[in-house]
């Protein structure tokens, strides 16, 4: 099995990105460190791709933007569109290009990443998501490639640049908002918790319930990886419980709009029968009837910060991995109402 850049980094006591820069003879790496890395390479028999290194050293001034694996839904989510707008806005200001990388499978995305890095077409990547066991970010890390995550790093946290909201706090505050309106039967509807944002929002929801001595009812927690996969059946089951929830925290405006349709089919009214609070404050939140109370996570700023950090690390390779938290805030509209104590 071929020796990886990660193994060289471990033996030399440096980061994979330092090994990568040593292969390119980057002037930001000290001669002493270069010598230590080269000795580790020789000892392990590591053979870098010098053709790719030479091409990459020409500085293409291009950032690759990696969308999550999806056949369609990611391209319809305004969160990603607004984040990309922030990235493009900052890249334009600093005279960097950006290009979108996507695919229907992890392998399809990985192949595109490999092709672009081997040909020196990109200087760094921004991954628009963070999820558990993601082979794309694992490849980027193991190859010593510069990347930033939108979302909290699941692994390699100390070596990863990431830009995130405090989603745990946001989930807690949203649940507290419903609690303060008198709701005690509060449910959670979210996407797959392998996605870090959804896992944290659900954890915040559970923390708020426990803080007030409310049970975490597994029947009240519904995960829907895709709107196309049994969404209607699972929601109807939740809304048909003998003690159905009177309020629901939803991890995304798209899911909240789909929930609204399910309520209409079940003969329930928002907010009279079910109060709903969601995330992202997208155009959908403003166009839905009633308009959705929603947590604005500032995706434009997430994109700007991500582009800023990647470009700063391109131009200053010795910077430590940065973690930035972008503030969120609650936008009150008409989808929540007060109830009597239950």
mmCIF file with all atom_site columns, N, CA and C in Angstrom, residues 13-60:
data_model
loop_
_atom_site.group_PDB
_atom_site.id
_atom_site.type_symbol
_atom_site.label_atom_id
_atom_site.label_alt_id
_atom_site.label_comp_id
_atom_site.label_asym_id
_atom_site.label_entity_id
_atom_site.label_seq_id
_atom_site.pdbx_PDB_ins_code
_atom_site.Cartn_x
_atom_site.Cartn_y
_atom_site.Cartn_z
_atom_site.occupancy
_atom_site.B_iso_or_equiv
_atom_site.pdbx_formal_charge
_atom_site.auth_seq_id
_atom_site.auth_comp_id
_atom_site.auth_asym_id
_atom_site.auth_atom_id
_atom_site.pdbx_PDB_model_num
ATOM 1   N N  . UNK A 1 13 ? 6.376  15.020 12.555  1.00 0.00 ? 13 UNK A N  1
ATOM 2   C CA . UNK A 1 13 ? 5.828  15.858 13.617  1.00 0.00 ? 13 UNK A CA 1
ATOM 3   C C  . UNK A 1 13 ? 5.290  17.184 13.110  1.00 0.00 ? 13 UNK A C  1
ATOM 4   N N  . UNK A 1 14 ? 4.708  17.170 11.890  1.00 0.00 ? 14 UNK A N  1
ATOM 5   C CA . UNK A 1 14 ? 4.140  18.383 11.306  1.00 0.00 ? 14 UNK A CA 1
ATOM 6   C C  . UNK A 1 14 ? 2.745  18.059 10.779  1.00 0.00 ? 14 UNK A C  1
ATOM 7   N N  . UNK A 1 15 ? 2.066  19.052 10.235  1.00 0.00 ? 15 UNK A N  1
ATOM 8   C CA . UNK A 1 15 ? 0.751  18.831 9.652   1.00 0.00 ? 15 UNK A CA 1
ATOM 9   C C  . UNK A 1 15 ? 0.896  18.336 8.219   1.00 0.00 ? 15 UNK A C  1
ATOM 10  N N  . UNK A 1 16 ? -0.129 17.641 7.691   1.00 0.00 ? 16 UNK A N  1
ATOM 11  C CA . UNK A 1 16 ? -0.080 17.216 6.286   1.00 0.00 ? 16 UNK A CA 1
ATOM 12  C C  . UNK A 1 16 ? 0.120  18.377 5.322   1.00 0.00 ? 16 UNK A C  1
ATOM 13  N N  . UNK A 1 17 ? -0.462 19.544 5.650   1.00 0.00 ? 17 UNK A N  1
ATOM 14  C CA . UNK A 1 17 ? -0.307 20.699 4.758   1.00 0.00 ? 17 UNK A CA 1
ATOM 15  C C  . UNK A 1 17 ? 1.147  21.157 4.699   1.00 0.00 ? 17 UNK A C  1
ATOM 16  N N  . UNK A 1 18 ? 1.896  20.991 5.808   1.00 0.00 ? 18 UNK A N  1
ATOM 17  C CA . UNK A 1 18 ? 3.316  21.351 5.806   1.00 0.00 ? 18 UNK A CA 1
ATOM 18  C C  . UNK A 1 18 ? 4.103  20.424 4.889   1.00 0.00 ? 18 UNK A C  1
ATOM 19  N N  . UNK A 1 19 ? 3.753  19.132 4.890   1.00 0.00 ? 19 UNK A N  1
ATOM 20  C CA . UNK A 1 19 ? 4.396  18.183 3.973   1.00 0.00 ? 19 UNK A CA 1
ATOM 21  C C  . UNK A 1 19 ? 4.107  18.585 2.534   1.00 0.00 ? 19 UNK A C  1
ATOM 22  N N  . UNK A 1 20 ? 2.832  18.932 2.271   1.00 0.00 ? 20 UNK A N  1
ATOM 23  C CA . UNK A 1 20 ? 2.452  19.340 0.924   1.00 0.00 ? 20 UNK A CA 1
ATOM 24  C C  . UNK A 1 20 ? 3.248  20.562 0.477   1.00 0.00 ? 20 UNK A C  1
ATOM 25  N N  . UNK A 1 21 ? 3.399  21.532 1.365   1.00 0.00 ? 21 UNK A N  1
ATOM 26  C CA . UNK A 1 21 ? 4.136  22.752 1.003   1.00 0.00 ? 21 UNK A CA 1
ATOM 27  C C  . UNK A 1 21 ? 5.631  22.474 0.846   1.00 0.00 ? 21 UNK A C  1
ATOM 28  N N  . UNK A 1 22 ? 6.138  21.520 1.613   1.00 0.00 ? 22 UNK A N  1
ATOM 29  C CA . UNK A 1 22 ? 7.543  21.141 1.454   1.00 0.00 ? 22 UNK A CA 1
ATOM 30  C C  . UNK A 1 22 ? 7.774  20.526 0.080   1.00 0.00 ? 22 UNK A C  1
ATOM 31  N N  . UNK A 1 23 ? 6.817  19.706 -0.370  1.00 0.00 ? 23 UNK A N  1
ATOM 32  C CA . UNK A 1 23 ? 6.933  19.110 -1.700  1.00 0.00 ? 23 UNK A CA 1
ATOM 33  C C  . UNK A 1 23 ? 6.972  20.184 -2.791  1.00 0.00 ? 23 UNK A C  1
ATOM 34  N N  . UNK A 1 24 ? 6.317  21.307 -2.522  1.00 0.00 ? 24 UNK A N  1
ATOM 35  C CA . UNK A 1 24 ? 6.303  22.411 -3.490  1.00 0.00 ? 24 UNK A CA 1
ATOM 36  C C  . UNK A 1 24 ? 7.458  23.390 -3.264  1.00 0.00 ? 24 UNK A C  1
ATOM 37  N N  . UNK A 1 25 ? 8.301  23.071 -2.253  1.00 0.00 ? 25 UNK A N  1
ATOM 38  C CA . UNK A 1 25 ? 9.425  23.945 -1.878  1.00 0.00 ? 25 UNK A CA 1
ATOM 39  C C  . UNK A 1 25 ? 8.937  25.346 -1.551  1.00 0.00 ? 25 UNK A C  1
ATOM 40  N N  . UNK A 1 26 ? 7.832  25.412 -0.824  1.00 0.00 ? 26 UNK A N  1
ATOM 41  C CA . UNK A 1 26 ? 7.237  26.697 -0.454  1.00 0.00 ? 26 UNK A CA 1
ATOM 42  C C  . UNK A 1 26 ? 8.167  27.464 0.479   1.00 0.00 ? 26 UNK A C  1
ATOM 43  N N  . UNK A 1 27 ? 8.382  28.733 0.185   1.00 0.00 ? 27 UNK A N  1
ATOM 44  C CA . UNK A 1 27 ? 9.327  29.550 0.952   1.00 0.00 ? 27 UNK A CA 1
ATOM 45  C C  . UNK A 1 27 ? 8.844  29.823 2.371   1.00 0.00 ? 27 UNK A C  1
ATOM 46  N N  . UNK A 1 28 ? 7.544  29.569 2.647   1.00 0.00 ? 28 UNK A N  1
ATOM 47  C CA . UNK A 1 28 ? 7.029  29.823 3.994   1.00 0.00 ? 28 UNK A CA 1
ATOM 48  C C  . UNK A 1 28 ? 7.490  28.765 4.996   1.00 0.00 ? 28 UNK A C  1
ATOM 49  N N  . UNK A 1 29 ? 7.998  27.628 4.521   1.00 0.00 ? 29 UNK A N  1
ATOM 50  C CA . UNK A 1 29 ? 8.458  26.551 5.404   1.00 0.00 ? 29 UNK A CA 1
ATOM 51  C C  . UNK A 1 29 ? 9.960  26.708 5.632   1.00 0.00 ? 29 UNK A C  1
ATOM 52  N N  . UNK A 1 30 ? 10.367 26.659 6.893   1.00 0.00 ? 30 UNK A N  1
ATOM 53  C CA . UNK A 1 30 ? 11.780 26.850 7.228   1.00 0.00 ? 30 UNK A CA 1
ATOM 54  C C  . UNK A 1 30 ? 12.636 25.705 6.675   1.00 0.00 ? 30 UNK A C  1
ATOM 55  N N  . UNK A 1 31 ? 13.918 25.986 6.466   1.00 0.00 ? 31 UNK A N  1
ATOM 56  C CA . UNK A 1 31 ? 14.828 24.960 5.954   1.00 0.00 ? 31 UNK A CA 1
ATOM 57  C C  . UNK A 1 31 ? 14.915 23.781 6.914   1.00 0.00 ? 31 UNK A C  1
ATOM 58  N N  . UNK A 1 32 ? 14.886 24.073 8.210   1.00 0.00 ? 32 UNK A N  1
ATOM 59  C CA . UNK A 1 32 ? 14.967 23.012 9.218   1.00 0.00 ? 32 UNK A CA 1
ATOM 60  C C  . UNK A 1 32 ? 13.768 22.072 9.116   1.00 0.00 ? 32 UNK A C  1
ATOM 61  N N  . UNK A 1 33 ? 12.576 22.656 8.963   1.00 0.00 ? 33 UNK A N  1
ATOM 62  C CA . UNK A 1 33 ? 11.368 21.832 8.849   1.00 0.00 ? 33 UNK A CA 1
ATOM 63  C C  . UNK A 1 33 ? 11.377 21.047 7.548   1.00 0.00 ? 33 UNK A C  1
ATOM 64  N N  . UNK A 1 34 ? 11.794 21.694 6.459   1.00 0.00 ? 34 UNK A N  1
ATOM 65  C CA . UNK A 1 34 ? 11.873 21.002 5.180   1.00 0.00 ? 34 UNK A CA 1
ATOM 66  C C  . UNK A 1 34 ? 12.789 19.788 5.267   1.00 0.00 ? 34 UNK A C  1
ATOM 67  N N  . UNK A 1 35 ? 13.925 19.958 5.931   1.00 0.00 ? 35 UNK A N  1
ATOM 68  C CA . UNK A 1 35 ? 14.878 18.857 6.056   1.00 0.00 ? 35 UNK A CA 1
ATOM 69  C C  . UNK A 1 35 ? 14.272 17.707 6.852   1.00 0.00 ? 35 UNK A C  1
ATOM 70  N N  . UNK A 1 36 ? 13.548 18.041 7.931   1.00 0.00 ? 36 UNK A N  1
ATOM 71  C CA . UNK A 1 36 ? 12.921 17.001 8.745   1.00 0.00 ? 36 UNK A CA 1
ATOM 72  C C  . UNK A 1 36 ? 11.856 16.252 7.946   1.00 0.00 ? 36 UNK A C  1
ATOM 73  N N  . UNK A 1 37 ? 11.086 16.984 7.171   1.00 0.00 ? 37 UNK A N  1
ATOM 74  C CA . UNK A 1 37 ? 10.045 16.355 6.346   1.00 0.00 ? 37 UNK A CA 1
ATOM 75  C C  . UNK A 1 37 ? 10.673 15.467 5.277   1.00 0.00 ? 37 UNK A C  1
ATOM 76  N N  . UNK A 1 38 ? 11.735 15.959 4.651   1.00 0.00 ? 38 UNK A N  1
ATOM 77  C CA . UNK A 1 38 ? 12.378 15.177 3.578   1.00 0.00 ? 38 UNK A CA 1
ATOM 78  C C  . UNK A 1 38 ? 13.006 13.902 4.105   1.00 0.00 ? 38 UNK A C  1
ATOM 79  N N  . UNK A 1 39 ? 13.538 13.950 5.313   1.00 0.00 ? 39 UNK A N  1
ATOM 80  C CA . UNK A 1 39 ? 14.087 12.738 5.926   1.00 0.00 ? 39 UNK A CA 1
ATOM 81  C C  . UNK A 1 39 ? 12.980 11.722 6.185   1.00 0.00 ? 39 UNK A C  1
ATOM 82  N N  . UNK A 1 40 ? 11.809 12.225 6.649   1.00 0.00 ? 40 UNK A N  1
ATOM 83  C CA . UNK A 1 40 ? 10.674 11.326 6.889   1.00 0.00 ? 40 UNK A CA 1
ATOM 84  C C  . UNK A 1 40 ? 10.186 10.720 5.579   1.00 0.00 ? 40 UNK A C  1
ATOM 85  N N  . UNK A 1 41 ? 10.172 11.517 4.519   1.00 0.00 ? 41 UNK A N  1
ATOM 86  C CA . UNK A 1 41 ? 9.760  11.025 3.201   1.00 0.00 ? 41 UNK A CA 1
ATOM 87  C C  . UNK A 1 41 ? 10.700 9.926  2.719   1.00 0.00 ? 41 UNK A C  1
ATOM 88  N N  . UNK A 1 42 ? 11.988 10.163 2.910   1.00 0.00 ? 42 UNK A N  1
ATOM 89  C CA . UNK A 1 42 ? 12.979 9.182  2.463   1.00 0.00 ? 42 UNK A CA 1
ATOM 90  C C  . UNK A 1 42 ? 12.876 7.889  3.263   1.00 0.00 ? 42 UNK A C  1
ATOM 91  N N  . UNK A 1 43 ? 12.680 8.025  4.563   1.00 0.00 ? 43 UNK A N  1
ATOM 92  C CA . UNK A 1 43 ? 12.601 6.848  5.426   1.00 0.00 ? 43 UNK A CA 1
ATOM 93  C C  . UNK A 1 43 ? 11.391 5.983  5.073   1.00 0.00 ? 43 UNK A C  1
ATOM 94  N N  . UNK A 1 44 ? 10.261 6.636  4.745   1.00 0.00 ? 44 UNK A N  1
ATOM 95  C CA . UNK A 1 44 ? 9.027  5.896  4.446   1.00 0.00 ? 44 UNK A CA 1
ATOM 96  C C  . UNK A 1 44 ? 8.897  5.526  2.969   1.00 0.00 ? 44 UNK A C  1
ATOM 97  N N  . UNK A 1 45 ? 9.779  6.093  2.157   1.00 0.00 ? 45 UNK A N  1
ATOM 98  C CA . UNK A 1 45 ? 9.690  5.824  0.724   1.00 0.00 ? 45 UNK A CA 1
ATOM 99  C C  . UNK A 1 45 ? 8.547  6.542  0.051   1.00 0.00 ? 45 UNK A C  1
ATOM 100 N N  . UNK A 1 46 ? 8.218  7.722  0.565   1.00 0.00 ? 46 UNK A N  1
ATOM 101 C CA . UNK A 1 46 ? 7.100  8.493  0.009   1.00 0.00 ? 46 UNK A CA 1
ATOM 102 C C  . UNK A 1 46 ? 7.536  9.190  -1.274  1.00 0.00 ? 46 UNK A C  1
ATOM 103 N N  . UNK A 1 47 ? 6.736  9.071  -2.323  1.00 0.00 ? 47 UNK A N  1
ATOM 104 C CA . UNK A 1 47 ? 7.045  9.696  -3.599  1.00 0.00 ? 47 UNK A CA 1
ATOM 105 C C  . UNK A 1 47 ? 5.938  10.673 -3.972  1.00 0.00 ? 47 UNK A C  1
ATOM 106 N N  . UNK A 1 48 ? 6.189  11.972 -3.787  1.00 0.00 ? 48 UNK A N  1
ATOM 107 C CA . UNK A 1 48 ? 5.160  12.967 -4.127  1.00 0.00 ? 48 UNK A CA 1
ATOM 108 C C  . UNK A 1 48 ? 5.000  13.107 -5.627  1.00 0.00 ? 48 UNK A C  1
ATOM 109 N N  . UNK A 1 49 ? 3.842  13.634 -6.018  1.00 0.00 ? 49 UNK A N  1
ATOM 110 C CA . UNK A 1 49 ? 3.576  13.911 -7.426  1.00 0.00 ? 49 UNK A CA 1
ATOM 111 C C  . UNK A 1 49 ? 4.143  15.294 -7.739  1.00 0.00 ? 49 UNK A C  1
ATOM 112 N N  . UNK A 1 50 ? 5.389  15.338 -8.174  1.00 0.00 ? 50 UNK A N  1
ATOM 113 C CA . UNK A 1 50 ? 6.048  16.620 -8.395  1.00 0.00 ? 50 UNK A CA 1
ATOM 114 C C  . UNK A 1 50 ? 5.409  17.401 -9.538  1.00 0.00 ? 50 UNK A C  1
ATOM 115 N N  . UNK A 1 51 ? 4.836  16.697 -10.514 1.00 0.00 ? 51 UNK A N  1
ATOM 116 C CA . UNK A 1 51 ? 4.172  17.417 -11.597 1.00 0.00 ? 51 UNK A CA 1
ATOM 117 C C  . UNK A 1 51 ? 3.000  18.219 -11.044 1.00 0.00 ? 51 UNK A C  1
ATOM 118 N N  . UNK A 1 52 ? 2.197  17.593 -10.201 1.00 0.00 ? 52 UNK A N  1
ATOM 119 C CA . UNK A 1 52 ? 1.081  18.308 -9.609  1.00 0.00 ? 52 UNK A CA 1
ATOM 120 C C  . UNK A 1 52 ? 1.574  19.427 -8.699  1.00 0.00 ? 52 UNK A C  1
ATOM 121 N N  . UNK A 1 53 ? 2.650  19.154 -7.943  1.00 0.00 ? 53 UNK A N  1
ATOM 122 C CA . UNK A 1 53 ? 3.183  20.165 -7.046  1.00 0.00 ? 53 UNK A CA 1
ATOM 123 C C  . UNK A 1 53 ? 3.654  21.387 -7.820  1.00 0.00 ? 53 UNK A C  1
ATOM 124 N N  . UNK A 1 54 ? 4.335  21.162 -8.930  1.00 0.00 ? 54 UNK A N  1
ATOM 125 C CA . UNK A 1 54 ? 4.834  22.283 -9.715  1.00 0.00 ? 54 UNK A CA 1
ATOM 126 C C  . UNK A 1 54 ? 3.696  23.095 -10.314 1.00 0.00 ? 54 UNK A C  1
ATOM 127 N N  . UNK A 1 55 ? 2.630  22.395 -10.771 1.00 0.00 ? 55 UNK A N  1
ATOM 128 C CA . UNK A 1 55 ? 1.491  23.110 -11.317 1.00 0.00 ? 55 UNK A CA 1
ATOM 129 C C  . UNK A 1 55 ? 0.780  23.919 -10.242 1.00 0.00 ? 55 UNK A C  1
ATOM 130 N N  . UNK A 1 56 ? 0.616  23.300 -9.070  1.00 0.00 ? 56 UNK A N  1
ATOM 131 C CA . UNK A 1 56 ? -0.085 23.994 -7.993  1.00 0.00 ? 56 UNK A CA 1
ATOM 132 C C  . UNK A 1 56 ? 0.686  25.208 -7.516  1.00 0.00 ? 56 UNK A C  1
ATOM 133 N N  . UNK A 1 57 ? 2.021  25.159 -7.603  1.00 0.00 ? 57 UNK A N  1
ATOM 134 C CA . UNK A 1 57 ? 2.829  26.274 -7.109  1.00 0.00 ? 57 UNK A CA 1
ATOM 135 C C  . UNK A 1 57 ? 2.687  27.511 -7.979  1.00 0.00 ? 57 UNK A C  1
ATOM 136 N N  . UNK A 1 58 ? 2.050  27.363 -9.162  1.00 0.00 ? 58 UNK A N  1
ATOM 137 C CA . UNK A 1 58 ? 1.864  28.507 -10.029 1.00 0.00 ? 58 UNK A CA 1
ATOM 138 C C  . UNK A 1 58 ? 0.754  29.429 -9.512  1.00 0.00 ? 58 UNK A C  1
ATOM 139 N N  . UNK A 1 59 ? 0.027  29.000 -8.502  1.00 0.00 ? 59 UNK A N  1
ATOM 140 C CA . UNK A 1 59 ? -1.018 29.792 -7.866  1.00 0.00 ? 59 UNK A CA 1
ATOM 141 C C  . UNK A 1 59 ? -2.126 30.135 -8.853  1.00 0.00 ? 59 UNK A C  1
ATOM 142 N N  . UNK A 1 60 ? -3.104 29.280 -8.944  1.00 0.00 ? 60 UNK A N  1
ATOM 143 C CA . UNK A 1 60 ? -4.186 29.479 -9.902  1.00 0.00 ? 60 UNK A CA 1
ATOM 144 C C  . UNK A 1 60 ? -5.180 30.544 -9.451  1.00 0.00 ? 60 UNK A C  1
#
